[in-house]
PDB file of C-alpha atoms in Angstrom:
ATOM      1  CA  LEU A 638       0.000   0.000   0.000  1.00 50.00           C
ATOM      2  CA  ALA A 639       1.293   3.457  -0.868  1.00 51.00           C
ATOM      3  CA  THR A 640       2.773   5.372   2.030  1.00 52.00           C
ATOM      4  CA  ASP A 641       2.669   8.752   0.282  1.00 58.00           C
ATOM      5  CA  GLY A 642      -1.116   9.005   0.008  1.00 56.00           C
ATOM      6  CA  PRO A 643      -3.225  12.045   0.815  1.00 56.00           C
ATOM      7  CA  LYS A 644      -2.806  13.888   4.088  1.00 62.00           C
ATOM      8  CA  GLY A 645      -5.841  13.931   6.342  1.00 62.00           C
ATOM      9  CA  SER A 646      -7.750  11.208   4.529  1.00 65.00           C
ATOM     10  CA  SER A 647     -11.137  10.910   6.205  1.00 68.00           C
ATOM     11  CA  ASP A 648     -12.469   7.778   4.524  1.00 85.00           C
ATOM     12  CA  VAL A 649     -11.787   5.039   1.994  1.00 92.00           C
ATOM     13  CA  ALA A 650     -14.117   3.089  -0.282  1.00 95.00           C
ATOM     14  CA  PHE A 651     -13.699   0.099  -2.604  1.00 97.00           C
ATOM     15  CA  ASP A 652     -15.542  -0.429  -5.881  1.00 97.00           C
ATOM     16  CA  SER A 653     -16.646  -3.797  -7.271  1.00 97.00           C
ATOM     17  CA  ARG A 654     -13.357  -4.213  -9.169  1.00 97.00           C
ATOM     18  CA  GLY A 655     -11.272  -3.773  -6.009  1.00 97.00           C
ATOM     19  CA  PHE A 656     -10.063  -0.224  -6.664  1.00 97.00           C
ATOM     20  CA  LEU A 657      -9.516   1.803  -3.480  1.00 96.00           C
ATOM     21  CA  TYR A 658     -10.656   5.440  -3.396  1.00 95.00           C
ATOM     22  CA  THR A 659      -9.683   8.066  -0.858  1.00 93.00           C
ATOM     23  CA  VAL A 660      -9.566  11.850  -0.644  1.00 90.00           C
ATOM     24  CA  GLY A 661      -7.342  14.172   1.393  1.00 84.00           C
ATOM     25  CA  ASP A 662      -7.967  17.516   3.060  1.00 83.00           C
ATOM     26  CA  ASP A 663      -7.211  19.206  -0.267  1.00 85.00           C
ATOM     27  CA  GLY A 664     -10.259  17.605  -1.928  1.00 88.00           C
ATOM     28  CA  ILE A 665      -8.273  15.543  -4.447  1.00 91.00           C
ATOM     29  CA  LEU A 666      -9.963  12.165  -5.000  1.00 93.00           C
ATOM     30  CA  LEU A 667      -7.406   9.404  -5.630  1.00 93.00           C
ATOM     31  CA  ARG A 668      -7.780   5.860  -6.936  1.00 95.00           C
ATOM     32  CA  PHE A 669      -5.334   3.064  -6.059  1.00 95.00           C
ATOM     33  CA  ALA A 670      -5.283  -0.080  -8.210  1.00 96.00           C
ATOM     34  CA  PRO A 671      -5.156  -3.629  -6.863  1.00 95.00           C
ATOM     35  CA  PRO A 672      -3.350  -5.788  -6.037  1.00 94.00           C
ATOM     36  CA  ASP A 673      -0.568  -3.624  -4.578  1.00 94.00           C
ATOM     37  CA  TYR A 674      -2.383  -0.282  -4.205  1.00 93.00           C
ATOM     38  CA  ASP A 675       0.950   1.495  -4.655  1.00 91.00           C
ATOM     39  CA  VAL A 676       0.188   3.892  -7.540  1.00 89.00           C
ATOM     40  CA  ALA A 677      -2.306   6.735  -7.163  1.00 90.00           C
ATOM     41  CA  THR A 678      -4.352   8.184 -10.024  1.00 94.00           C
ATOM     42  CA  VAL A 679      -6.140  11.520  -9.606  1.00 95.00           C
ATOM     43  CA  VAL A 680      -9.847  10.995 -10.321  1.00 94.00           C
ATOM     44  CA  ALA A 681     -11.277  14.422  -9.477  1.00 94.00           C
ATOM     45  CA  ASN A 682     -10.860  17.600  -7.483  1.00 94.00           C
ATOM     46  CA  LEU A 683     -13.897  17.741  -5.211  1.00 91.00           C
ATOM     47  CA  GLY A 684     -13.144  21.299  -4.170  1.00 86.00           C
ATOM     48  CA  GLY A 685     -13.268  20.821  -0.422  1.00 82.00           C
ATOM     49  CA  ARG A 686     -12.926  18.586   2.582  1.00 85.00           C
ATOM     50  CA  THR A 687     -15.002  15.415   2.462  1.00 88.00           C
ATOM     51  CA  MET A 688     -16.960  13.986   5.337  1.00 89.00           C
ATOM     52  CA  GLY A 689     -17.248  10.508   3.800  1.00 90.00           C
ATOM     53  CA  LEU A 690     -17.043   8.357   0.675  1.00 93.00           C
ATOM     54  CA  ALA A 691     -19.194   5.535  -0.651  1.00 95.00           C
ATOM     55  CA  VAL A 692     -19.573   3.522  -3.853  1.00 96.00           C
ATOM     56  CA  ASP A 693     -23.045   2.813  -5.222  1.00 95.00           C
ATOM     57  CA  ARG A 694     -24.160  -0.344  -7.032  1.00 95.00           C
ATOM     58  CA  ASP A 695     -23.126   1.179 -10.386  1.00 95.00           C
ATOM     59  CA  ASP A 696     -19.604   1.926  -9.058  1.00 95.00           C
ATOM     60  CA  ALA A 697     -20.217   5.677  -8.967  1.00 95.00           C
ATOM     61  CA  ILE A 698     -18.246   7.385  -6.205  1.00 95.00           C
ATOM     62  CA  LEU A 699     -20.380   9.370  -3.774  1.00 95.00           C
ATOM     63  CA  ALA A 700     -18.725  11.992  -1.588  1.00 93.00           C
ATOM     64  CA  CYS A 701     -20.189  14.200   1.092  1.00 92.00           C
ATOM     65  CA  VAL A 702     -18.283  17.463   0.592  1.00 90.00           C
ATOM     66  CA  HIS A 703     -18.299  20.221   3.209  1.00 87.00           C
ATOM     67  CA  GLY A 704     -20.227  23.206   1.850  1.00 87.00           C
ATOM     68  CA  LEU A 705     -21.504  21.326  -1.220  1.00 88.00           C
ATOM     69  CA  GLY A 706     -23.380  18.323   0.107  1.00 90.00           C
ATOM     70  CA  LEU A 707     -23.584  14.939  -1.608  1.00 91.00           C
ATOM     71  CA  CYS A 708     -21.628  14.779  -4.878  1.00 90.00           C
ATOM     72  CA  ALA A 709     -21.476  11.928  -7.409  1.00 92.00           C
ATOM     73  CA  VAL A 710     -18.268  11.384  -9.348  1.00 88.00           C
TER      74      VAL A 710
END
């Protein structure tokens, strides 16, 4: 697992393919690929601090973003 991930990560979520998603205090949503989870790919800039992440049944990323509410990525 990568040791240089986002600072202040508040939550992680996995999709049905095993990808790990997390977001730091800066609002940058990152995806880490299995099996080693050692390379991060920027997925989106959510524009603020998140209060939680989830993945729906269609593998859409849902993030509760401070000041914006629930956002789908």
